[in-house]
Amino acid sequence: MMLLIDAGNTRVKWALVDSTNAPGEWSAYGAVAHADMPQLELAWCEAAASHGVDRVLIANVAGNALRVQLEYVLQRCMPQMRAEWFASLPSLAGLTNGYRNPAQLGCDRFAAAIAGHTLAPRVPIIVVNCGTATTIDAVTADGVFLGGMILPGLGLMASSLARNTAQLPQIAQDGKLADGFADNTDDAILSGILAAQSGAIEHACAQHQAAECIISGGAAPYIAPMLKVPYRIVENIVLVGLQAVVRSAEQG
């Protein structure tokens, strides 16, 4: 059994998979905020005892401090296990990395692009991950990662307005948006940040002439309904990408 870990800027998500699992299908799954890291020890010790773990693959974009924490928890639960740290390469699992410096590409974006090409092969796609930041990336039909955009996520946009203006409030990014133009400040902020996110995605889809937009992340359910392009919501796209990497290696 393989333990896949997506260590993002806000949460750590993990899944247990084996060779029989379809893409995005987990034998076990969990997610915790950084502040709740002690919960991982119980979950991973249980997973190791119940299922057995023979490989650990981690995509970490949250820095060295979180890496040290993850290593500590894994050492306590699986002392004989040596974790593998996923990194962006020039090519992997059927995807060619077209970044000017391939190693500079965030490993989460690389994994998400691999997932997108695995789920929608042979067509040009845009892959969007709506987390703390929103990343919007283009992948060609023959599996070349072209590059993309990075912008603040919904929460960051909302908090930036509240923090840097005198009279604008902090709003919840999951509020219900009324039809038409907003007639109050909270809805005006929400309308603006949703339009900014969806507009950037639609711009990328038009520029790339994408056949499909694959969108993931915690804010995806709020942004996706605004889109006027074909889209598919895929949960935990970084984990799906790690799963595809493992499967590709197994198939030789």
mmCIF file of N, CA, C and O in Angstrom, residues 116-215:
data_model
loop_
_atom_site.group_PDB
_atom_site.id
_atom_site.type_symbol
_atom_site.label_atom_id
_atom_site.label_comp_id
_atom_site.label_asym_id
_atom_site.label_seq_id
_atom_site.Cartn_x
_atom_site.Cartn_y
_atom_site.Cartn_z
ATOM 1 N N GLY A 116 -4.100 15.976 -14.761
ATOM 2 C CA GLY A 116 -4.971 16.450 -15.827
ATOM 3 C C GLY A 116 -4.747 15.712 -17.133
ATOM 4 O O GLY A 116 -5.709 15.304 -17.803
ATOM 5 N N HIS A 117 -3.480 15.505 -17.498
ATOM 6 C CA HIS A 117 -3.180 14.795 -18.744
ATOM 7 C C HIS A 117 -3.587 13.328 -18.649
ATOM 8 O O HIS A 117 -3.974 12.722 -19.658
ATOM 9 N N THR A 118 -3.516 12.751 -17.466
ATOM 10 C CA THR A 118 -3.952 11.366 -17.268
ATOM 11 C C THR A 118 -5.465 11.246 -17.419
ATOM 12 O O THR A 118 -5.969 10.296 -18.033
ATOM 13 N N LEU A 119 -6.195 12.219 -16.872
ATOM 14 C CA LEU A 119 -7.658 12.173 -16.898
ATOM 15 C C LEU A 119 -8.232 12.584 -18.252
ATOM 16 O O LEU A 119 -9.332 12.154 -18.614
ATOM 17 N N ALA A 120 -7.513 13.441 -18.980
ATOM 18 C CA ALA A 120 -8.006 13.925 -20.274
ATOM 19 C C ALA A 120 -6.877 13.874 -21.294
ATOM 20 O O ALA A 120 -6.351 14.902 -21.721
ATOM 21 N N PRO A 121 -6.466 12.670 -21.688
ATOM 22 C CA PRO A 121 -5.365 12.542 -22.651
ATOM 23 C C PRO A 121 -5.809 12.936 -24.060
ATOM 24 O O PRO A 121 -6.999 12.918 -24.380
ATOM 25 N N ARG A 122 -4.837 13.353 -24.855
ATOM 26 C CA ARG A 122 -5.046 13.602 -26.291
ATOM 27 C C ARG A 122 -5.911 14.824 -26.594
ATOM 28 O O ARG A 122 -6.381 14.989 -27.716
ATOM 29 N N VAL A 123 -6.138 15.677 -25.594
ATOM 30 C CA VAL A 123 -6.829 16.945 -25.858
ATOM 31 C C VAL A 123 -6.114 18.059 -25.098
ATOM 32 O O VAL A 123 -5.527 17.820 -24.034
ATOM 33 N N PRO A 124 -6.135 19.291 -25.630
ATOM 34 C CA PRO A 124 -5.541 20.402 -24.888
ATOM 35 C C PRO A 124 -6.422 20.778 -23.694
ATOM 36 O O PRO A 124 -7.650 20.890 -23.829
ATOM 37 N N ILE A 125 -5.808 20.956 -22.539
ATOM 38 C CA ILE A 125 -6.584 21.233 -21.330
ATOM 39 C C ILE A 125 -5.957 22.378 -20.542
ATOM 40 O O ILE A 125 -4.779 22.691 -20.681
ATOM 41 N N ILE A 126 -6.788 22.982 -19.708
ATOM 42 C CA ILE A 126 -6.346 23.902 -18.679
ATOM 43 C C ILE A 126 -6.590 23.220 -17.345
ATOM 44 O O ILE A 126 -7.684 22.681 -17.095
ATOM 45 N N VAL A 127 -5.573 23.227 -16.486
ATOM 46 C CA VAL A 127 -5.666 22.608 -15.161
ATOM 47 C C VAL A 127 -5.619 23.720 -14.114
ATOM 48 O O VAL A 127 -4.666 24.504 -14.084
ATOM 49 N N VAL A 128 -6.642 23.777 -13.273
ATOM 50 C CA VAL A 128 -6.768 24.843 -12.278
ATOM 51 C C VAL A 128 -6.803 24.224 -10.893
ATOM 52 O O VAL A 128 -7.539 23.260 -10.654
ATOM 53 N N ASN A 129 -6.020 24.802 -9.993
ATOM 54 C CA ASN A 129 -6.054 24.357 -8.595
ATOM 55 C C ASN A 129 -6.321 25.587 -7.730
ATOM 56 O O ASN A 129 -5.518 26.513 -7.679
ATOM 57 N N CYS A 130 -7.470 25.591 -7.064
ATOM 58 C CA CYS A 130 -7.959 26.763 -6.330
ATOM 59 C C CYS A 130 -7.733 26.563 -4.836
ATOM 60 O O CYS A 130 -8.629 26.103 -4.117
ATOM 61 N N GLY A 131 -6.546 26.890 -4.385
ATOM 62 C CA GLY A 131 -6.208 26.769 -2.973
ATOM 63 C C GLY A 131 -5.876 28.124 -2.389
ATOM 64 O O GLY A 131 -6.528 29.130 -2.687
ATOM 65 N N THR A 132 -4.858 28.166 -1.531
ATOM 66 C CA THR A 132 -4.395 29.440 -0.994
ATOM 67 C C THR A 132 -4.051 30.376 -2.135
ATOM 68 O O THR A 132 -4.383 31.559 -2.124
ATOM 69 N N ALA A 133 -3.365 29.845 -3.142
ATOM 70 C CA ALA A 133 -3.196 30.525 -4.428
ATOM 71 C C ALA A 133 -4.011 29.767 -5.467
ATOM 72 O O ALA A 133 -4.301 28.581 -5.298
ATOM 73 N N THR A 134 -4.384 30.458 -6.529
ATOM 74 C CA THR A 134 -5.022 29.794 -7.664
ATOM 75 C C THR A 134 -3.987 29.658 -8.770
ATOM 76 O O THR A 134 -3.382 30.649 -9.189
ATOM 77 N N THR A 135 -3.763 28.432 -9.222
ATOM 78 C CA THR A 135 -2.838 28.184 -10.324
ATOM 79 C C THR A 135 -3.637 27.739 -11.545
ATOM 80 O O THR A 135 -4.579 26.952 -11.429
ATOM 81 N N ILE A 136 -3.254 28.264 -12.711
ATOM 82 C CA ILE A 136 -3.963 28.000 -13.962
ATOM 83 C C ILE A 136 -2.907 27.609 -14.993
ATOM 84 O O ILE A 136 -2.084 28.445 -15.385
ATOM 85 N N ASP A 137 -2.908 26.356 -15.417
ATOM 86 C CA ASP A 137 -1.823 25.848 -16.254
ATOM 87 C C ASP A 137 -2.340 25.181 -17.518
ATOM 88 O O ASP A 137 -3.420 24.573 -17.522
ATOM 89 N N ALA A 138 -1.539 25.261 -18.566
ATOM 90 C CA ALA A 138 -1.905 24.728 -19.877
ATOM 91 C C ALA A 138 -1.101 23.470 -20.191
ATOM 92 O O ALA A 138 0.120 23.446 -20.027
ATOM 93 N N VAL A 139 -1.797 22.445 -20.661
ATOM 94 C CA VAL A 139 -1.172 21.188 -21.081
ATOM 95 C C VAL A 139 -1.669 20.870 -22.489
ATOM 96 O O VAL A 139 -2.874 20.914 -22.753
ATOM 97 N N THR A 140 -0.747 20.563 -23.400
ATOM 98 C CA THR A 140 -1.125 20.267 -24.780
ATOM 99 C C THR A 140 -1.692 18.854 -24.898
ATOM 100 O O THR A 140 -1.566 18.026 -23.988
ATOM 101 N N ALA A 141 -2.284 18.585 -26.071
ATOM 102 C CA ALA A 141 -2.873 17.271 -26.310
ATOM 103 C C ALA A 141 -1.832 16.163 -26.243
ATOM 104 O O ALA A 141 -2.145 15.031 -25.844
ATOM 105 N N ASP A 142 -0.590 16.461 -26.629
ATOM 106 C CA ASP A 142 0.446 15.428 -26.593
ATOM 107 C C ASP A 142 1.267 15.464 -25.307
ATOM 108 O O ASP A 142 2.342 14.873 -25.234
ATOM 109 N N GLY A 143 0.771 16.152 -24.281
ATOM 110 C CA GLY A 143 1.380 16.047 -22.961
ATOM 111 C C GLY A 143 2.555 16.958 -22.696
ATOM 112 O O GLY A 143 3.495 16.556 -22.013
ATOM 113 N N VAL A 144 2.504 18.185 -23.189
ATOM 114 C CA VAL A 144 3.540 19.164 -22.874
ATOM 115 C C VAL A 144 2.947 20.219 -21.942
ATOM 116 O O VAL A 144 1.935 20.852 -22.274
ATOM 117 N N PHE A 145 3.572 20.383 -20.794
ATOM 118 C CA PHE A 145 3.191 21.443 -19.869
ATOM 119 C C PHE A 145 3.799 22.744 -20.385
ATOM 120 O O PHE A 145 5.018 22.897 -20.433
ATOM 121 N N LEU A 146 2.940 23.699 -20.762
ATOM 122 C CA LEU A 146 3.423 24.934 -21.377
ATOM 123 C C LEU A 146 3.770 26.012 -20.347
ATOM 124 O O LEU A 146 4.619 26.860 -20.598
ATOM 125 N N GLY A 147 3.111 25.985 -19.214
ATOM 126 C CA GLY A 147 3.255 27.031 -18.214
ATOM 127 C C GLY A 147 1.888 27.551 -17.838
ATOM 128 O O GLY A 147 0.868 26.949 -18.179
ATOM 129 N N GLY A 148 1.841 28.676 -17.131
ATOM 130 C CA GLY A 148 0.533 29.159 -16.732
ATOM 131 C C GLY A 148 0.558 30.441 -15.934
ATOM 132 O O GLY A 148 1.419 31.296 -16.124
ATOM 133 N N MET A 149 -0.394 30.560 -15.031
ATOM 134 C CA MET A 149 -0.593 31.760 -14.218
ATOM 135 C C MET A 149 -0.705 31.378 -12.752
ATOM 136 O O MET A 149 -1.175 30.279 -12.419
ATOM 137 N N ILE A 150 -0.316 32.312 -11.896
ATOM 138 C CA ILE A 150 -0.527 32.172 -10.456
ATOM 139 C C ILE A 150 -1.149 33.476 -9.971
ATOM 140 O O ILE A 150 -0.639 34.562 -10.262
ATOM 141 N N LEU A 151 -2.254 33.366 -9.249
ATOM 142 C CA LEU A 151 -2.878 34.543 -8.662
ATOM 143 C C LEU A 151 -3.354 34.227 -7.251
ATOM 144 O O LEU A 151 -3.471 33.052 -6.884
ATOM 145 N N PRO A 152 -3.610 35.243 -6.446
ATOM 146 C CA PRO A 152 -4.087 34.968 -5.095
ATOM 147 C C PRO A 152 -5.403 34.195 -5.140
ATOM 148 O O PRO A 152 -6.243 34.434 -6.013
ATOM 149 N N GLY A 153 -5.583 33.285 -4.209
ATOM 150 C CA GLY A 153 -6.831 32.552 -4.123
ATOM 151 C C GLY A 153 -7.964 33.437 -3.617
ATOM 152 O O GLY A 153 -7.762 34.601 -3.247
ATOM 153 N N LEU A 154 -9.176 32.869 -3.581
ATOM 154 C CA LEU A 154 -10.342 33.642 -3.136
ATOM 155 C C LEU A 154 -10.128 34.228 -1.748
ATOM 156 O O LEU A 154 -10.402 35.405 -1.513
ATOM 157 N N GLY A 155 -9.663 33.396 -0.819
ATOM 158 C CA GLY A 155 -9.474 33.868 0.550
ATOM 159 C C GLY A 155 -8.457 34.984 0.646
ATOM 160 O O GLY A 155 -8.655 35.970 1.370
ATOM 161 N N LEU A 156 -7.351 34.850 -0.100
ATOM 162 C CA LEU A 156 -6.318 35.889 -0.082
ATOM 163 C C LEU A 156 -6.829 37.194 -0.696
ATOM 164 O O LEU A 156 -6.522 38.285 -0.208
ATOM 165 N N MET A 157 -7.585 37.083 -1.767
ATOM 166 C CA MET A 157 -8.147 38.295 -2.367
ATOM 167 C C MET A 157 -9.059 39.021 -1.379
ATOM 168 O O MET A 157 -9.001 40.239 -1.219
ATOM 169 N N ALA A 158 -9.933 38.254 -0.724
ATOM 170 C CA ALA A 158 -10.872 38.861 0.215
ATOM 171 C C ALA A 158 -10.153 39.485 1.399
ATOM 172 O O ALA A 158 -10.452 40.612 1.807
ATOM 173 N N SER A 159 -9.184 38.766 1.955
ATOM 174 C CA SER A 159 -8.477 39.283 3.135
ATOM 175 C C SER A 159 -7.585 40.467 2.777
ATOM 176 O O SER A 159 -7.391 41.377 3.585
ATOM 177 N N SER A 160 -7.057 40.494 1.559
ATOM 178 C CA SER A 160 -6.236 41.622 1.130
ATOM 179 C C SER A 160 -7.059 42.904 1.080
ATOM 180 O O SER A 160 -6.607 43.972 1.518
ATOM 181 N N LEU A 161 -8.276 42.826 0.562
ATOM 182 C CA LEU A 161 -9.148 43.999 0.544
ATOM 183 C C LEU A 161 -9.482 44.465 1.952
ATOM 184 O O LEU A 161 -9.460 45.660 2.256
ATOM 185 N N ALA A 162 -9.802 43.511 2.815
ATOM 186 C CA ALA A 162 -10.162 43.880 4.187
ATOM 187 C C ALA A 162 -8.982 44.486 4.937
ATOM 188 O O ALA A 162 -9.135 45.431 5.718
ATOM 189 N N ARG A 163 -7.785 43.970 4.688
ATOM 190 C CA ARG A 163 -6.598 44.404 5.428
ATOM 191 C C ARG A 163 -6.061 45.741 4.923
ATOM 192 O O ARG A 163 -5.521 46.536 5.697
ATOM 193 N N ASN A 164 -6.208 46.012 3.651
ATOM 194 C CA ASN A 164 -5.538 47.171 3.058
ATOM 195 C C ASN A 164 -6.467 48.323 2.686
ATOM 196 O O ASN A 164 -6.045 49.270 2.017
ATOM 197 N N THR A 165 -7.713 48.235 3.086
ATOM 198 C CA THR A 165 -8.642 49.345 2.871
ATOM 199 C C THR A 165 -9.290 49.705 4.206
ATOM 200 O O THR A 165 -9.430 48.862 5.094
ATOM 201 N N ALA A 166 -9.722 50.931 4.320
ATOM 202 C CA ALA A 166 -10.228 51.416 5.606
ATOM 203 C C ALA A 166 -11.656 50.983 5.879
ATOM 204 O O ALA A 166 -12.044 50.791 7.033
ATOM 205 N N GLN A 167 -12.473 50.822 4.836
ATOM 206 C CA GLN A 167 -13.897 50.636 5.074
ATOM 207 C C GLN A 167 -14.480 49.362 4.465
ATOM 208 O O GLN A 167 -15.680 49.154 4.514
ATOM 209 N N LEU A 168 -13.632 48.501 3.884
ATOM 210 C CA LEU A 168 -14.160 47.272 3.310
ATOM 211 C C LEU A 168 -14.052 46.132 4.316
ATOM 212 O O LEU A 168 -13.018 45.946 4.947
ATOM 213 N N PRO A 169 -15.117 45.334 4.464
ATOM 214 C CA PRO A 169 -15.132 44.277 5.480
ATOM 215 C C PRO A 169 -14.467 42.995 5.007
ATOM 216 O O PRO A 169 -14.253 42.789 3.815
ATOM 217 N N GLN A 170 -14.150 42.127 5.963
ATOM 218 C CA GLN A 170 -13.721 40.775 5.637
ATOM 219 C C GLN A 170 -14.968 39.959 5.326
ATOM 220 O O GLN A 170 -15.910 39.928 6.120
ATOM 221 N N ILE A 171 -14.998 39.303 4.177
ATOM 222 C CA ILE A 171 -16.164 38.514 3.804
ATOM 223 C C ILE A 171 -15.793 37.042 3.780
ATOM 224 O O ILE A 171 -14.621 36.663 3.727
ATOM 225 N N ALA A 172 -16.803 36.203 3.791
ATOM 226 C CA ALA A 172 -16.609 34.762 3.640
ATOM 227 C C ALA A 172 -16.610 34.425 2.154
ATOM 228 O O ALA A 172 -17.481 34.873 1.406
ATOM 229 N N GLN A 173 -15.638 33.650 1.699
ATOM 230 C CA GLN A 173 -15.541 33.340 0.277
ATOM 231 C C GLN A 173 -16.641 32.396 -0.187
ATOM 232 O O GLN A 173 -16.876 32.248 -1.387
ATOM 233 N N ASP A 174 -17.346 31.751 0.759
ATOM 234 C CA ASP A 174 -18.372 30.784 0.386
ATOM 235 C C ASP A 174 -19.779 31.372 0.452
ATOM 236 O O ASP A 174 -20.760 30.644 0.529
ATOM 237 N N GLY A 175 -19.881 32.703 0.445
ATOM 238 C CA GLY A 175 -21.204 33.322 0.472
ATOM 239 C C GLY A 175 -21.977 33.056 -0.810
ATOM 240 O O GLY A 175 -21.407 32.737 -1.857
ATOM 241 N N LYS A 176 -23.303 33.213 -0.738
ATOM 242 C CA LYS A 176 -24.152 33.008 -1.917
ATOM 243 C C LYS A 176 -24.237 34.314 -2.687
ATOM 244 O O LYS A 176 -24.582 35.355 -2.136
ATOM 245 N N LEU A 177 -23.931 34.247 -3.964
ATOM 246 C CA LEU A 177 -23.887 35.445 -4.788
ATOM 247 C C LEU A 177 -25.249 35.683 -5.434
ATOM 248 O O LEU A 177 -25.815 34.795 -6.069
ATOM 249 N N ALA A 178 -25.770 36.906 -5.264
ATOM 250 C CA ALA A 178 -27.051 37.252 -5.873
ATOM 251 C C ALA A 178 -26.874 37.463 -7.376
ATOM 252 O O ALA A 178 -25.778 37.723 -7.866
ATOM 253 N N ASP A 179 -27.978 37.348 -8.126
ATOM 254 C CA ASP A 179 -27.936 37.586 -9.561
ATOM 255 C C ASP A 179 -27.735 39.075 -9.836
ATOM 256 O O ASP A 179 -28.150 39.937 -9.057
ATOM 257 N N GLY A 180 -27.119 39.371 -10.981
ATOM 258 C CA GLY A 180 -26.962 40.752 -11.391
ATOM 259 C C GLY A 180 -25.867 41.471 -10.631
ATOM 260 O O GLY A 180 -25.016 40.856 -9.994
ATOM 261 N N PHE A 181 -25.910 42.793 -10.712
ATOM 262 C CA PHE A 181 -24.911 43.607 -10.024
ATOM 263 C C PHE A 181 -25.218 43.664 -8.539
ATOM 264 O O PHE A 181 -26.381 43.729 -8.127
ATOM 265 N N ALA A 182 -24.158 43.630 -7.727
ATOM 266 C CA ALA A 182 -24.333 43.601 -6.276
ATOM 267 C C ALA A 182 -24.859 44.942 -5.772
ATOM 268 O O ALA A 182 -24.390 46.006 -6.193
ATOM 269 N N ASP A 183 -25.819 44.889 -4.825
ATOM 270 C CA ASP A 183 -26.374 46.106 -4.255
ATOM 271 C C ASP A 183 -25.947 46.322 -2.806
ATOM 272 O O ASP A 183 -26.551 47.071 -2.054
ATOM 273 N N ASN A 184 -24.859 45.598 -2.401
ATOM 274 C CA ASN A 184 -24.294 45.791 -1.062
ATOM 275 C C ASN A 184 -22.805 45.453 -1.134
ATOM 276 O O ASN A 184 -22.352 44.769 -2.062
ATOM 277 N N THR A 185 -22.059 45.939 -0.160
ATOM 278 C CA THR A 185 -20.595 45.854 -0.233
ATOM 279 C C THR A 185 -20.094 44.417 -0.176
ATOM 280 O O THR A 185 -19.186 44.042 -0.929
ATOM 281 N N ASP A 186 -20.659 43.594 0.715
ATOM 282 C CA ASP A 186 -20.190 42.210 0.816
ATOM 283 C C ASP A 186 -20.347 41.477 -0.513
ATOM 284 O O ASP A 186 -19.426 40.803 -0.983
ATOM 285 N N ASP A 187 -21.531 41.612 -1.125
ATOM 286 C CA ASP A 187 -21.757 40.939 -2.404
ATOM 287 C C ASP A 187 -20.896 41.535 -3.514
ATOM 288 O O ASP A 187 -20.485 40.835 -4.440
ATOM 289 N N ALA A 188 -20.620 42.840 -3.431
ATOM 290 C CA ALA A 188 -19.775 43.470 -4.445
ATOM 291 C C ALA A 188 -18.360 42.912 -4.388
ATOM 292 O O ALA A 188 -17.730 42.676 -5.433
ATOM 293 N N ILE A 189 -17.837 42.694 -3.185
ATOM 294 C CA ILE A 189 -16.501 42.100 -3.045
ATOM 295 C C ILE A 189 -16.505 40.671 -3.567
ATOM 296 O O ILE A 189 -15.628 40.274 -4.353
ATOM 297 N N LEU A 190 -17.496 39.887 -3.145
ATOM 298 C CA LEU A 190 -17.563 38.494 -3.581
ATOM 299 C C LEU A 190 -17.697 38.405 -5.098
ATOM 300 O O LEU A 190 -17.032 37.604 -5.752
ATOM 301 N N SER A 191 -18.550 39.256 -5.668
ATOM 302 C CA SER A 191 -18.727 39.269 -7.117
ATOM 303 C C SER A 191 -17.416 39.606 -7.819
ATOM 304 O O SER A 191 -17.055 38.988 -8.830
ATOM 305 N N GLY A 192 -16.689 40.571 -7.271
ATOM 306 C CA GLY A 192 -15.440 40.981 -7.890
ATOM 307 C C GLY A 192 -14.378 39.905 -7.879
ATOM 308 O O GLY A 192 -13.720 39.653 -8.902
ATOM 309 N N ILE A 193 -14.199 39.251 -6.733
ATOM 310 C CA ILE A 193 -13.130 38.254 -6.653
ATOM 311 C C ILE A 193 -13.488 36.990 -7.440
ATOM 312 O O ILE A 193 -12.623 36.353 -8.037
ATOM 313 N N LEU A 194 -14.783 36.634 -7.483
ATOM 314 C CA LEU A 194 -15.187 35.491 -8.298
ATOM 315 C C LEU A 194 -15.019 35.793 -9.781
ATOM 316 O O LEU A 194 -14.585 34.939 -10.559
ATOM 317 N N ALA A 195 -15.353 37.024 -10.178
ATOM 318 C CA ALA A 195 -15.185 37.402 -11.585
ATOM 319 C C ALA A 195 -13.712 37.419 -11.978
ATOM 320 O O ALA A 195 -13.355 37.026 -13.093
ATOM 321 N N ALA A 196 -12.861 37.870 -11.055
ATOM 322 C CA ALA A 196 -11.420 37.885 -11.341
ATOM 323 C C ALA A 196 -10.888 36.468 -11.541
ATOM 324 O O ALA A 196 -10.112 36.205 -12.475
ATOM 325 N N GLN A 197 -11.306 35.558 -10.678
ATOM 326 C CA GLN A 197 -10.841 34.167 -10.778
ATOM 327 C C GLN A 197 -11.377 33.502 -12.042
ATOM 328 O O GLN A 197 -10.615 32.925 -12.826
ATOM 329 N N SER A 198 -12.680 33.577 -12.250
ATOM 330 C CA SER A 198 -13.271 32.904 -13.415
ATOM 331 C C SER A 198 -12.810 33.557 -14.714
ATOM 332 O O SER A 198 -12.587 32.872 -15.726
ATOM 333 N N GLY A 199 -12.634 34.879 -14.700
ATOM 334 C CA GLY A 199 -12.162 35.562 -15.903
ATOM 335 C C GLY A 199 -10.763 35.132 -16.297
ATOM 336 O O GLY A 199 -10.466 34.952 -17.492
ATOM 337 N N ALA A 200 -9.887 34.962 -15.306
ATOM 338 C CA ALA A 200 -8.527 34.498 -15.607
ATOM 339 C C ALA A 200 -8.556 33.090 -16.196
ATOM 340 O O ALA A 200 -7.817 32.779 -17.139
ATOM 341 N N ILE A 201 -9.410 32.241 -15.650
ATOM 342 C CA ILE A 201 -9.512 30.865 -16.150
ATOM 343 C C ILE A 201 -10.041 30.863 -17.578
ATOM 344 O O ILE A 201 -9.510 30.169 -18.462
ATOM 345 N N GLU A 202 -11.094 31.630 -17.829
ATOM 346 C CA GLU A 202 -11.666 31.683 -19.179
ATOM 347 C C GLU A 202 -10.663 32.254 -20.185
ATOM 348 O O GLU A 202 -10.586 31.798 -21.330
ATOM 349 N N HIS A 203 -9.896 33.259 -19.759
ATOM 350 C CA HIS A 203 -8.858 33.822 -20.627
ATOM 351 C C HIS A 203 -7.839 32.748 -21.010
ATOM 352 O O HIS A 203 -7.445 32.629 -22.175
ATOM 353 N N ALA A 204 -7.415 31.954 -20.020
ATOM 354 C CA ALA A 204 -6.440 30.888 -20.296
ATOM 355 C C ALA A 204 -7.029 29.843 -21.242
ATOM 356 O O ALA A 204 -6.350 29.368 -22.166
ATOM 357 N N CYS A 205 -8.287 29.484 -21.030
ATOM 358 C CA CYS A 205 -8.931 28.486 -21.892
ATOM 359 C C CYS A 205 -9.015 28.987 -23.333
ATOM 360 O O CYS A 205 -8.773 28.229 -24.284
ATOM 361 N N ALA A 206 -9.343 30.273 -23.502
ATOM 362 C CA ALA A 206 -9.434 30.834 -24.852
ATOM 363 C C ALA A 206 -8.055 30.901 -25.508
ATOM 364 O O ALA A 206 -7.891 30.553 -26.687
ATOM 365 N N GLN A 207 -7.052 31.333 -24.754
ATOM 366 C CA GLN A 207 -5.697 31.452 -25.300
ATOM 367 C C GLN A 207 -5.156 30.093 -25.726
ATOM 368 O O GLN A 207 -4.457 29.972 -26.740
ATOM 369 N N HIS A 208 -5.482 29.048 -24.955
ATOM 370 C CA HIS A 208 -4.967 27.702 -25.215
ATOM 371 C C HIS A 208 -5.882 26.905 -26.135
ATOM 372 O O HIS A 208 -5.509 25.817 -26.564
ATOM 373 N N GLN A 209 -7.065 27.439 -26.423
ATOM 374 C CA GLN A 209 -8.098 26.717 -27.171
ATOM 375 C C GLN A 209 -8.342 25.350 -26.531
ATOM 376 O O GLN A 209 -8.354 24.299 -27.197
ATOM 377 N N ALA A 210 -8.552 25.386 -25.223
ATOM 378 C CA ALA A 210 -8.685 24.161 -24.434
ATOM 379 C C ALA A 210 -10.002 23.454 -24.720
ATOM 380 O O ALA A 210 -11.055 24.095 -24.837
ATOM 381 N N ALA A 211 -9.935 22.133 -24.801
ATOM 382 C CA ALA A 211 -11.144 21.334 -24.959
ATOM 383 C C ALA A 211 -11.880 21.177 -23.639
ATOM 384 O O ALA A 211 -13.100 20.951 -23.623
ATOM 385 N N GLU A 212 -11.143 21.295 -22.541
ATOM 386 C CA GLU A 212 -11.746 21.100 -21.227
ATOM 387 C C GLU A 212 -10.910 21.818 -20.175
ATOM 388 O O GLU A 212 -9.695 21.967 -20.316
ATOM 389 N N CYS A 213 -11.595 22.265 -19.136
ATOM 390 C CA CYS A 213 -10.935 22.833 -17.969
ATOM 391 C C CYS A 213 -11.143 21.872 -16.803
ATOM 392 O O CYS A 213 -12.279 21.529 -16.465
ATOM 393 N N ILE A 214 -10.059 21.420 -16.216
ATOM 394 C CA ILE A 214 -10.129 20.556 -15.036
ATOM 395 C C ILE A 214 -9.802 21.420 -13.827
ATOM 396 O O ILE A 214 -8.730 22.027 -13.763
ATOM 397 N N ILE A 215 -10.723 21.496 -12.878
ATOM 398 C CA ILE A 215 -10.595 22.424 -11.762
ATOM 399 C C ILE A 215 -10.700 21.681 -10.438
ATOM 400 O O ILE A 215 -11.515 20.772 -10.277
#
